[in-house]
């Protein structure tokens, strides 16, 4: 359906990928993975025709539709929600709008107008043969959480996250033969992510998706495309199956590399000892030829590096941790949650879940003293020191200092060497640590904040979507770190794999402001209460 021929992309001396030759087949759903900065989004944009490659070409089978999830949330401000989705099929949108205009303003005595109306009717019939586009748009919008009465409102009335949902509906409405999705689960809650999984499983063409949501990848994809070492390797199976196989390959490669290094050393020693000995000269020459052929660099391990996240509390957490009693909060007269009460016990690691807008972030902000509740109270235990990872981390990690100096600004007693080691654990090398904070990407800023939290050595972690902007390897490392942490955790997240990794208590805030307080892991919660 879609092929690449010698596809190459370089920026100056930096080569993202080189001479990629691959074909995406009908019926296959591909997960494109790779470290941050490897070129995944660039590769997808080239496939969609949004970026010209340095070399090579993309070949789409004639007559097929290609659709890519747009990232421009502000492109349709003057459109109604319904029209913004319809625009996904621009040919149908243009025909419908021109037809509406002619019916409103056209001269029906004119042959030209009547002929044009006939042509437009044919286009609409070709693009929407069952005349169900309105019904399909309505169902899509409702599935994404937009009630019917909102469908005629303007896009400008929505928040950024809801605008992104409309863009997702737009590309799904097109039903393209080749569907390209870059981080489609951003801003979606768990229920909507589950709905999207089922939608994509029914996709009849071919699909390529980039996602940092491991559970989502496992549920959707049939093949993994691994972008590494400027090349793409295809693997049959989902992400977990690839991960297991990749680790086995890495261990084998490491063993082979170790064996090769040992063989190289033995050959070098033999040549050194015997090259001056006439009786051994022939043998030494033979060994030199072997050495020349042995290329240790050919046996490559993955270029990915896993961060080493470790949270160590400076003191035991104690028994009195947090008590919340009757918290209520409303915005502009609209109740977010009401009479919310729970008590945190020693050993609790809590995941706070719920649909968008139910007040998860609001709850954490109240507990952190950033905003006040309308009613109720909360009390932290006297032994508790907490560290906070806010949802808007990328807006807060700002400044013209280098990375170590920015972190040291929180506590001058922290030794610069310890800060550098902590940054190293988060994959900032010596040179990278000289980078200015304002020059960091979203993912880098999140890793800097996690470095700062490691330095805090707090015995309680309050985290709001800490997985945002992190790659798959970092999310896995974060989950392991939270699991091994000896302190307490309360964490808002839509990432089911992350929640599975650490949570032993689930608090779900419902749309009516009530809560479900469940003692147990997320899998048990789903069995009892559903998704």
Coordinates of C-alpha atoms in Angstrom, one line a residue:
X1 CA 0.0 0.0 0.0
X2 CA 2.8 2.4 1.0
X3 CA 6.5 2.0 0.3
X4 CA 9.7 3.9 0.8
X5 CA 12.6 3.8 -1.6
X6 CA 16.1 4.7 -0.3
X7 CA 14.5 7.2 2.1
X8 CA 17.1 9.4 3.8
X9 CA 16.8 12.4 6.0
X10 CA 19.7 14.5 7.3
X11 CA 20.1 17.8 9.0
X12 CA 23.5 19.1 8.3
X13 CA 26.0 16.4 9.4
X14 CA 23.4 14.6 11.5
X15 CA 21.7 11.7 9.7
X16 CA 18.3 10.6 11.2
X17 CA 17.8 7.6 8.9
X18 CA 19.6 6.4 5.8
X19 CA 18.3 4.5 2.8
X20 CA 15.1 3.1 4.3
X21 CA 13.4 0.6 2.0
X22 CA 10.2 -0.8 3.5
X23 CA 6.6 -1.6 2.5
X24 CA 3.5 -1.2 4.7
X25 CA 1.0 -3.9 3.9
X26 CA -2.8 -3.9 4.1
X27 CA -4.2 -5.4 7.3
X28 CA -1.1 -4.7 9.3
X29 CA -0.9 -2.2 12.2
X30 CA 2.6 -0.9 12.9
X31 CA 4.0 0.7 16.0
X32 CA 6.9 3.0 15.2
X33 CA 9.3 3.1 18.2
X34 CA 12.7 4.6 18.9
X35 CA 14.5 6.8 21.4
X36 CA 13.5 10.5 21.7
X37 CA 15.2 12.4 18.8
X38 CA 15.6 9.3 16.7
X39 CA 13.4 10.8 14.0
X40 CA 10.0 9.0 14.4
X41 CA 7.8 12.0 13.9
X42 CA 10.0 13.2 11.0
X43 CA 9.7 9.8 9.3
X44 CA 5.9 9.9 9.7
X45 CA 5.7 13.5 8.3
X46 CA 7.7 12.4 5.3
X47 CA 5.3 9.5 4.7
X48 CA 2.4 12.0 4.8
X49 CA 4.1 14.4 2.4
X50 CA 4.5 17.2 5.0
X51 CA 8.3 17.1 4.8
X52 CA 10.5 16.5 1.8
X53 CA 13.2 13.8 2.4
X54 CA 16.8 14.6 1.7
X55 CA 16.9 11.6 -0.6
X56 CA 14.6 8.8 -1.8
X57 CA 10.8 8.8 -2.3
X58 CA 7.5 7.6 -0.8
X59 CA 5.2 5.6 -3.1
X60 CA 1.5 5.4 -2.3
X61 CA -0.6 3.0 -4.3
X62 CA -2.8 5.0 -6.8
X63 CA -6.3 5.7 -5.7
X64 CA -5.7 5.2 -2.0
X65 CA -6.4 7.8 0.7
X66 CA -3.7 8.7 3.3
X67 CA -4.6 10.5 6.5
X68 CA -2.4 11.8 9.2
X69 CA -3.4 13.1 12.7
X70 CA -2.9 16.9 12.6
X71 CA -1.0 18.6 15.4
X72 CA -2.2 22.1 14.7
X73 CA -4.9 22.5 17.4
X74 CA -5.7 26.1 16.3
X75 CA -6.3 25.6 12.6
X76 CA -10.1 25.5 12.9
X77 CA -11.0 28.1 15.4
X78 CA -13.9 29.5 13.3
X79 CA -15.3 26.0 12.5
X80 CA -18.1 24.3 14.4
X81 CA -17.1 21.0 16.0
X82 CA -19.2 19.2 13.4
X83 CA -17.6 21.0 10.5
X84 CA -14.1 20.6 11.8
X85 CA -14.7 16.8 11.8
X86 CA -16.3 16.9 8.3
X87 CA -13.2 18.7 7.0
X88 CA -11.3 15.5 7.5
X89 CA -12.8 14.6 4.1
X90 CA -12.1 17.9 2.4
X91 CA -13.6 16.8 -0.9
X92 CA -16.9 16.0 0.9
X93 CA -16.7 19.1 3.0
X94 CA -16.2 21.4 0.0
X95 CA -19.0 19.8 -2.0
X96 CA -21.5 20.0 0.9
X97 CA -20.6 23.6 1.7
X98 CA -20.9 24.7 -2.0
X99 CA -24.2 22.8 -2.3
X100 CA -25.6 24.6 0.8
X101 CA -24.5 27.9 -0.6
X102 CA -26.1 27.3 -4.0
X103 CA -29.4 26.2 -2.3
X104 CA -29.3 29.4 -0.3
X105 CA -28.3 31.9 -3.0
X106 CA -28.4 30.1 -6.3
X107 CA -30.6 30.9 -9.3
X108 CA -32.6 27.7 -10.0
X109 CA -33.6 29.0 -13.4
X110 CA -30.0 28.8 -14.4
X111 CA -28.8 25.6 -16.2
X112 CA -25.3 26.3 -14.9
X113 CA -26.4 26.3 -11.3
X114 CA -28.5 23.1 -11.8
X115 CA -25.7 21.4 -13.6
X116 CA -23.3 22.3 -10.8
X117 CA -25.7 21.0 -8.2
X118 CA -25.8 17.7 -10.1
X119 CA -22.0 17.5 -10.1
X120 CA -21.9 18.3 -6.4
X121 CA -24.5 15.6 -5.7
X122 CA -22.4 13.1 -7.5
X123 CA -19.3 14.0 -5.4
X124 CA -21.3 13.7 -2.2
X125 CA -22.6 10.3 -3.3
X126 CA -19.1 9.1 -4.2
X127 CA -17.6 10.3 -0.9
X128 CA -20.6 9.4 1.3
X129 CA -22.6 6.7 -0.5
X130 CA -24.9 5.8 2.4
X131 CA -25.6 9.5 3.2
X132 CA -24.6 8.8 6.9
X133 CA -21.8 11.4 7.3
X134 CA -23.9 13.4 9.9
X135 CA -24.6 10.3 11.9
X136 CA -21.0 9.1 11.8
X137 CA -19.7 12.6 12.9
X138 CA -22.3 12.6 15.8
X139 CA -21.2 9.2 17.0
X140 CA -17.5 10.1 16.8
X141 CA -18.0 13.3 18.8
X142 CA -20.1 11.6 21.4
X143 CA -17.5 8.8 21.8
X144 CA -14.9 11.4 22.5
X145 CA -17.0 13.0 25.2
X146 CA -18.8 15.8 23.3
X147 CA -22.6 15.8 23.8
X148 CA -24.9 16.5 20.8
X149 CA -25.8 20.0 22.0
X150 CA -22.1 21.0 21.8
X151 CA -21.6 19.9 18.2
X152 CA -22.6 23.3 16.8
X153 CA -20.3 25.3 19.0
X154 CA -17.1 26.8 17.7
X155 CA -13.7 25.2 18.1
X156 CA -12.4 28.4 19.7
X157 CA -14.6 27.6 22.7
X158 CA -12.6 24.4 23.5
X159 CA -9.5 23.8 25.6
X160 CA -6.3 22.7 23.9
X161 CA -6.8 19.1 25.0
X162 CA -10.4 19.0 23.6
X163 CA -9.2 20.6 20.3
X164 CA -6.8 17.7 19.9
X165 CA -9.7 15.3 20.3
X166 CA -11.5 17.0 17.4
X167 CA -8.4 16.6 15.2
X168 CA -8.5 12.8 16.1
X169 CA -12.2 12.6 15.2
X170 CA -11.3 14.4 11.9
X171 CA -8.7 11.9 10.7
X172 CA -10.9 8.9 11.9
X173 CA -13.9 10.3 10.0
X174 CA -11.9 10.2 6.7
X175 CA -11.4 6.4 7.1
X176 CA -8.2 6.6 5.1
X177 CA -6.6 3.5 3.6
X178 CA -3.3 4.5 5.2
X179 CA -3.7 6.0 8.7
X180 CA -0.8 7.7 10.4
X181 CA -1.1 8.7 14.1
X182 CA 1.5 10.5 16.1
X183 CA 0.7 10.3 19.9
X184 CA -3.1 9.9 19.5
X185 CA -3.7 9.1 23.2
X186 CA -2.4 12.6 24.3
X187 CA -5.2 14.3 26.4
X188 CA -7.4 11.2 26.3
X189 CA -8.7 9.6 29.5
X190 CA -8.6 5.8 30.0
X191 CA -12.2 5.2 28.8
X192 CA -11.5 7.1 25.6
X193 CA -8.2 5.4 25.0
X194 CA -10.0 2.0 25.3
X195 CA -12.6 3.2 22.8
X196 CA -9.8 4.3 20.4
X197 CA -8.1 0.9 20.7
X198 CA -11.2 -0.8 19.5
X199 CA -11.7 1.6 16.7
X200 CA -8.2 1.1 15.4
X201 CA -8.4 -2.7 15.7
X202 CA -11.3 -2.4 13.2
X203 CA -9.3 -0.3 10.7
X204 CA -9.4 -2.1 7.4
X205 CA -6.3 -0.5 5.7
X206 CA -2.9 -0.1 7.2
X207 CA -2.0 1.9 10.2
X208 CA 1.2 3.4 11.7
X209 CA 1.2 4.8 15.2
X210 CA 3.7 6.5 17.4
X211 CA 2.9 6.2 21.1
X212 CA 4.6 6.3 24.5
X213 CA 1.6 4.3 25.9
X214 CA 2.8 0.7 26.2
X215 CA -0.6 -0.7 27.0
X216 CA -2.1 1.1 24.0
X217 CA 0.6 -0.3 21.7
X218 CA 0.2 -3.8 23.0
X219 CA -3.5 -3.6 22.4
X220 CA -3.4 -2.1 18.9
X221 CA -0.3 -3.1 16.9
X222 CA 0.5 -6.3 15.0
X223 CA 4.1 -5.2 14.0
X224 CA 6.8 -3.1 15.5
X225 CA 9.1 -0.9 13.4
X226 CA 12.2 -0.1 15.4
X227 CA 14.0 3.0 14.3
X228 CA 17.6 2.6 15.6
X229 CA 21.1 3.1 14.2
X230 CA 19.6 5.2 11.3
X231 CA 17.7 2.2 10.1
X232 CA 14.2 0.6 10.6
X233 CA 13.9 -3.1 11.6
X234 CA 10.5 -4.8 11.4
X235 CA 9.3 -7.2 14.0
X236 CA 6.1 -9.3 14.0
X237 CA 4.3 -8.9 17.3
X238 CA 3.3 -6.2 19.8
X239 CA 5.5 -4.0 22.0
X240 CA 6.0 -6.5 24.8
X241 CA 6.8 -9.3 22.4
X242 CA 9.4 -7.0 20.7
X243 CA 10.8 -5.9 24.1
X244 CA 11.4 -9.5 25.2
X245 CA 13.0 -10.5 21.9
X246 CA 15.1 -7.3 21.8
X247 CA 16.5 -8.0 25.2
X248 CA 17.4 -11.5 24.2
X249 CA 19.1 -10.2 21.1
X250 CA 20.9 -7.6 23.1
X251 CA 22.2 -10.2 25.6
X252 CA 23.3 -12.4 22.8
X253 CA 24.9 -9.4 21.0
X254 CA 26.7 -8.5 24.2
X255 CA 28.0 -12.0 24.6
X256 CA 29.1 -12.1 20.9
X257 CA 30.8 -8.7 21.3
X258 CA 32.6 -9.9 24.4
X259 CA 33.7 -13.0 22.6
X260 CA 34.9 -10.9 19.6
X261 CA 36.8 -8.5 21.8
X262 CA 38.6 -11.5 23.5
X263 CA 39.4 -13.0 20.1
X264 CA 40.7 -9.7 18.9
X265 CA 43.0 -9.3 22.0
X266 CA 44.3 -12.9 21.5
X267 CA 45.1 -12.2 17.8
X268 CA 46.8 -8.9 18.7
X269 CA 49.0 -10.7 21.4
X270 CA 49.9 -13.5 19.0
X271 CA 51.0 -11.1 16.2
X272 CA 52.9 -9.0 18.7
X273 CA 54.8 -12.0 20.1
X274 CA 55.5 -13.8 16.8
X275 CA 55.7 -11.3 14.0
X276 CA 59.4 -10.9 14.5
X277 CA 60.0 -14.6 14.6
X278 CA 60.8 -15.9 11.1
X279 CA 59.5 -19.4 11.9
X280 CA 56.1 -18.0 12.9
X281 CA 55.9 -15.3 10.3
X282 CA 53.5 -17.1 8.0
X283 CA 51.2 -17.9 10.9
X284 CA 51.4 -14.3 12.2
X285 CA 50.4 -13.0 8.7
X286 CA 47.4 -15.4 8.7
X287 CA 46.3 -14.1 12.1
X288 CA 46.7 -10.5 10.9
X289 CA 44.3 -11.2 8.1
X290 CA 41.8 -12.6 10.6
X291 CA 42.2 -9.5 12.7
X292 CA 41.6 -7.2 9.7
X293 CA 38.4 -9.0 9.0
X294 CA 37.1 -8.9 12.5
X295 CA 34.9 -5.8 13.0
X296 CA 33.7 -5.5 16.5
X297 CA 31.6 -2.4 15.6
X298 CA 29.4 -4.5 13.3
X299 CA 28.0 -6.3 16.4
X300 CA 25.9 -3.4 17.7
X301 CA 23.8 -3.1 20.8
X302 CA 20.8 -0.8 20.8
X303 CA 21.6 2.9 20.9
X304 CA 18.9 3.3 23.5
X305 CA 19.9 4.0 27.1
X306 CA 17.6 3.3 30.0
X307 CA 17.5 6.0 32.7
X308 CA 18.2 4.8 36.2
X309 CA 15.5 6.4 38.4
X310 CA 15.8 5.9 42.1
X311 CA 13.8 7.7 44.8
X312 CA 15.4 7.4 48.3
X313 CA 13.5 8.9 51.3
X314 CA 15.7 10.7 53.8
X315 CA 13.5 9.3 56.7
X316 CA 10.8 6.7 57.3
X317 CA 7.3 7.8 56.4
X318 CA 5.7 7.0 59.8
X319 CA 2.0 6.0 60.3
X320 CA 0.2 9.4 60.1
X321 CA 0.4 10.4 56.5
X322 CA -2.6 12.2 55.0
X323 CA -6.2 12.6 56.0
X324 CA -8.7 14.3 53.6
X325 CA -12.1 15.2 55.0
X326 CA -15.1 16.5 53.0
X327 CA -13.2 18.4 50.3
X328 CA -15.4 20.2 47.8
X329 CA -14.4 22.4 44.9
X330 CA -16.4 24.3 42.2
X331 CA -15.4 26.6 39.3
X332 CA -17.8 29.2 38.1
X333 CA -20.6 27.6 39.9
X334 CA -19.9 24.2 38.3
X335 CA -19.1 21.5 40.9
X336 CA -15.9 19.6 40.3
X337 CA -16.1 17.2 43.3
X338 CA -18.0 17.3 46.5
X339 CA -17.4 15.9 50.0
X340 CA -14.4 14.0 49.0
X341 CA -12.8 12.0 52.0
X342 CA -10.1 9.4 52.3
X343 CA -7.3 8.5 54.6
X344 CA -3.8 7.4 53.4
X345 CA -2.2 4.5 55.3
X346 CA 1.5 3.5 55.5
X347 CA 2.4 1.5 52.4
X348 CA -0.3 3.0 50.2
X349 CA 0.7 3.9 46.6
X350 CA -2.3 5.6 45.1
X351 CA -3.3 6.1 41.5
X352 CA -5.9 8.8 41.0
X353 CA -7.9 8.1 37.8
X354 CA -11.1 9.5 36.1
X355 CA -12.3 11.1 32.9
X356 CA -10.9 14.5 31.9
X357 CA -12.3 17.4 33.9
X358 CA -13.4 15.5 37.0
X359 CA -10.8 17.3 39.2
X360 CA -7.8 15.1 39.5
X361 CA -5.3 17.9 39.0
X362 CA -7.5 20.2 41.2
X363 CA -7.3 17.7 44.0
X364 CA -3.5 17.6 43.9
X365 CA -3.2 21.3 43.7
X366 CA -5.3 21.6 46.9
X367 CA -3.1 19.0 48.7
X368 CA -0.1 21.0 47.6
X369 CA -1.6 24.3 48.9
X370 CA -1.7 25.9 45.4
X371 CA -5.4 26.5 45.5
X372 CA -8.0 26.5 48.3
X373 CA -10.9 24.1 48.6
X374 CA -14.4 25.6 48.9
X375 CA -15.1 23.3 51.9
X376 CA -13.4 20.5 53.8
X377 CA -9.9 20.0 55.1
X378 CA -6.8 18.0 54.7
X379 CA -3.9 17.3 57.1
X380 CA -0.4 15.9 56.3
X381 CA 1.4 13.9 59.0
X382 CA 4.2 15.6 60.9
X383 CA 6.9 13.2 59.6
X384 CA 5.9 13.8 55.9
X385 CA 8.1 15.7 53.5
X386 CA 6.6 15.7 50.0
X387 CA 8.0 16.3 46.5
X388 CA 5.6 17.5 43.8
X389 CA 5.7 16.8 40.0
X390 CA 3.1 19.2 38.5
X391 CA 1.3 18.6 35.2
X392 CA 2.6 21.9 33.8
X393 CA 6.3 21.0 34.5
X394 CA 7.5 22.2 31.1
X395 CA 6.1 25.7 31.9
X396 CA 7.9 25.7 35.3
X397 CA 11.3 24.4 34.3
X398 CA 12.6 27.7 32.9
X399 CA 15.7 29.8 33.1
X400 CA 19.1 30.6 31.5
X401 CA 21.1 28.5 34.0
X402 CA 22.8 25.3 33.1
X403 CA 21.1 22.1 34.3
X404 CA 23.1 21.5 37.6
X405 CA 22.8 25.2 38.6
X406 CA 19.1 25.2 38.1
X407 CA 18.6 22.2 40.4
X408 CA 21.0 23.6 43.0
X409 CA 18.8 26.7 43.1
X410 CA 16.3 24.7 45.1
X411 CA 18.8 23.9 47.9
X412 CA 22.3 25.3 48.0
X413 CA 23.4 22.5 50.4
X414 CA 23.1 20.0 47.6
X415 CA 26.6 19.2 46.4
X416 CA 27.1 19.9 42.7
X417 CA 28.8 16.5 42.2
X418 CA 25.7 14.7 43.6
X419 CA 23.5 16.7 41.2
X420 CA 25.7 15.8 38.3
X421 CA 25.5 12.1 39.2
X422 CA 21.7 12.4 39.4
X423 CA 21.5 14.1 36.0
X424 CA 23.7 11.3 34.6
X425 CA 21.2 8.8 35.9
X426 CA 18.6 10.6 33.8
X427 CA 20.9 10.3 30.7
X428 CA 22.3 13.8 30.7
X429 CA 26.0 13.3 29.8
X430 CA 28.8 15.7 30.9
X431 CA 28.4 17.9 27.9
X432 CA 24.6 17.8 27.9
X433 CA 24.6 19.1 31.4
X434 CA 26.0 22.4 30.2
X435 CA 22.8 23.0 28.2
X436 CA 20.6 26.0 29.3
X437 CA 17.3 25.1 30.8
X438 CA 15.4 27.2 28.3
X439 CA 17.0 25.2 25.5
X440 CA 15.6 21.9 26.7
X441 CA 12.8 20.0 25.0
X442 CA 9.6 18.9 26.8
X443 CA 11.0 15.5 27.5
X444 CA 14.3 16.9 28.7
X445 CA 12.5 19.2 31.1
X446 CA 10.6 16.3 32.6
X447 CA 13.9 14.4 33.1
X448 CA 15.4 17.5 34.8
X449 CA 12.4 17.7 37.1
X450 CA 12.7 14.0 37.9
X451 CA 16.4 14.6 38.7
X452 CA 15.4 17.4 41.1
X453 CA 12.8 15.1 42.8
X454 CA 15.5 12.5 43.3
X455 CA 17.7 15.1 45.0
X456 CA 14.7 16.0 47.3
X457 CA 14.9 12.6 49.0
X458 CA 11.3 13.2 50.2
X459 CA 9.3 10.4 51.8
X460 CA 6.1 11.2 49.8
X461 CA 5.7 11.8 46.1
X462 CA 2.8 13.7 44.6
X463 CA 2.8 13.4 40.8
X464 CA 0.5 14.7 38.1
X465 CA 1.0 12.9 34.7
X466 CA 4.7 12.4 35.2
X467 CA 4.8 10.1 32.1
X468 CA 4.0 13.0 29.7
X469 CA 6.9 13.7 27.3
X470 CA 8.8 10.6 28.4
X471 CA 9.8 7.8 26.1
X472 CA 8.8 4.2 26.7
X473 CA 12.1 3.3 28.3
X474 CA 11.8 6.2 30.8
X475 CA 8.2 5.3 31.6
X476 CA 9.2 1.7 32.4
X477 CA 12.1 3.0 34.6
X478 CA 9.7 5.4 36.4
X479 CA 7.2 2.6 37.1
X480 CA 10.0 0.4 38.5
X481 CA 11.3 3.3 40.6
X482 CA 7.8 4.0 42.1
X483 CA 7.4 0.3 42.8
X484 CA 10.7 0.1 44.6
X485 CA 10.2 3.4 46.5
X486 CA 10.0 3.0 50.3
X487 CA 7.8 6.1 50.7
X488 CA 4.2 6.9 49.7
X489 CA 2.8 7.9 46.3
X490 CA -0.3 9.7 45.0
X491 CA -0.1 9.9 41.2
X492 CA -2.5 11.0 38.5
X493 CA -2.0 9.2 35.3
X494 CA -3.8 7.8 32.2
X495 CA -0.9 5.4 31.5
X496 CA -2.2 2.0 32.5
X497 CA 1.2 0.3 32.3
X498 CA 2.6 2.9 34.7
X499 CA -0.3 2.4 37.1
X500 CA 0.0 -1.4 36.9
X501 CA 3.7 -1.0 37.9
X502 CA 3.3 0.8 41.2
X503 CA -0.3 1.2 42.4
X504 CA -1.8 -0.8 45.2
X505 CA -4.8 1.5 45.7
X506 CA -7.0 3.2 43.1
X507 CA -9.1 6.3 43.7
X508 CA -11.4 7.0 40.8
X509 CA -13.2 10.4 40.8
X510 CA -16.5 10.1 39.0
X511 CA -18.2 12.7 36.9
X512 CA -20.9 13.3 39.6
X513 CA -18.1 14.3 42.0
X514 CA -18.2 11.0 44.0
X515 CA -15.3 8.6 44.3
X516 CA -14.6 4.9 44.2
X517 CA -11.8 4.1 46.7
X518 CA -10.4 0.6 45.8
X519 CA -7.8 -1.3 47.8
X520 CA -5.9 -3.3 45.2
X521 CA -4.1 -3.0 41.9
X522 CA -5.5 -1.6 38.7
X523 CA -6.1 -5.0 37.1
X524 CA -8.3 -6.0 40.1
X525 CA -10.1 -2.6 39.9
X526 CA -10.9 -3.2 36.2
X527 CA -12.3 -6.7 37.0
X528 CA -14.6 -5.3 39.7
X529 CA -15.6 -1.9 38.3
X530 CA -14.8 -2.1 34.6
X531 CA -12.7 0.4 32.6

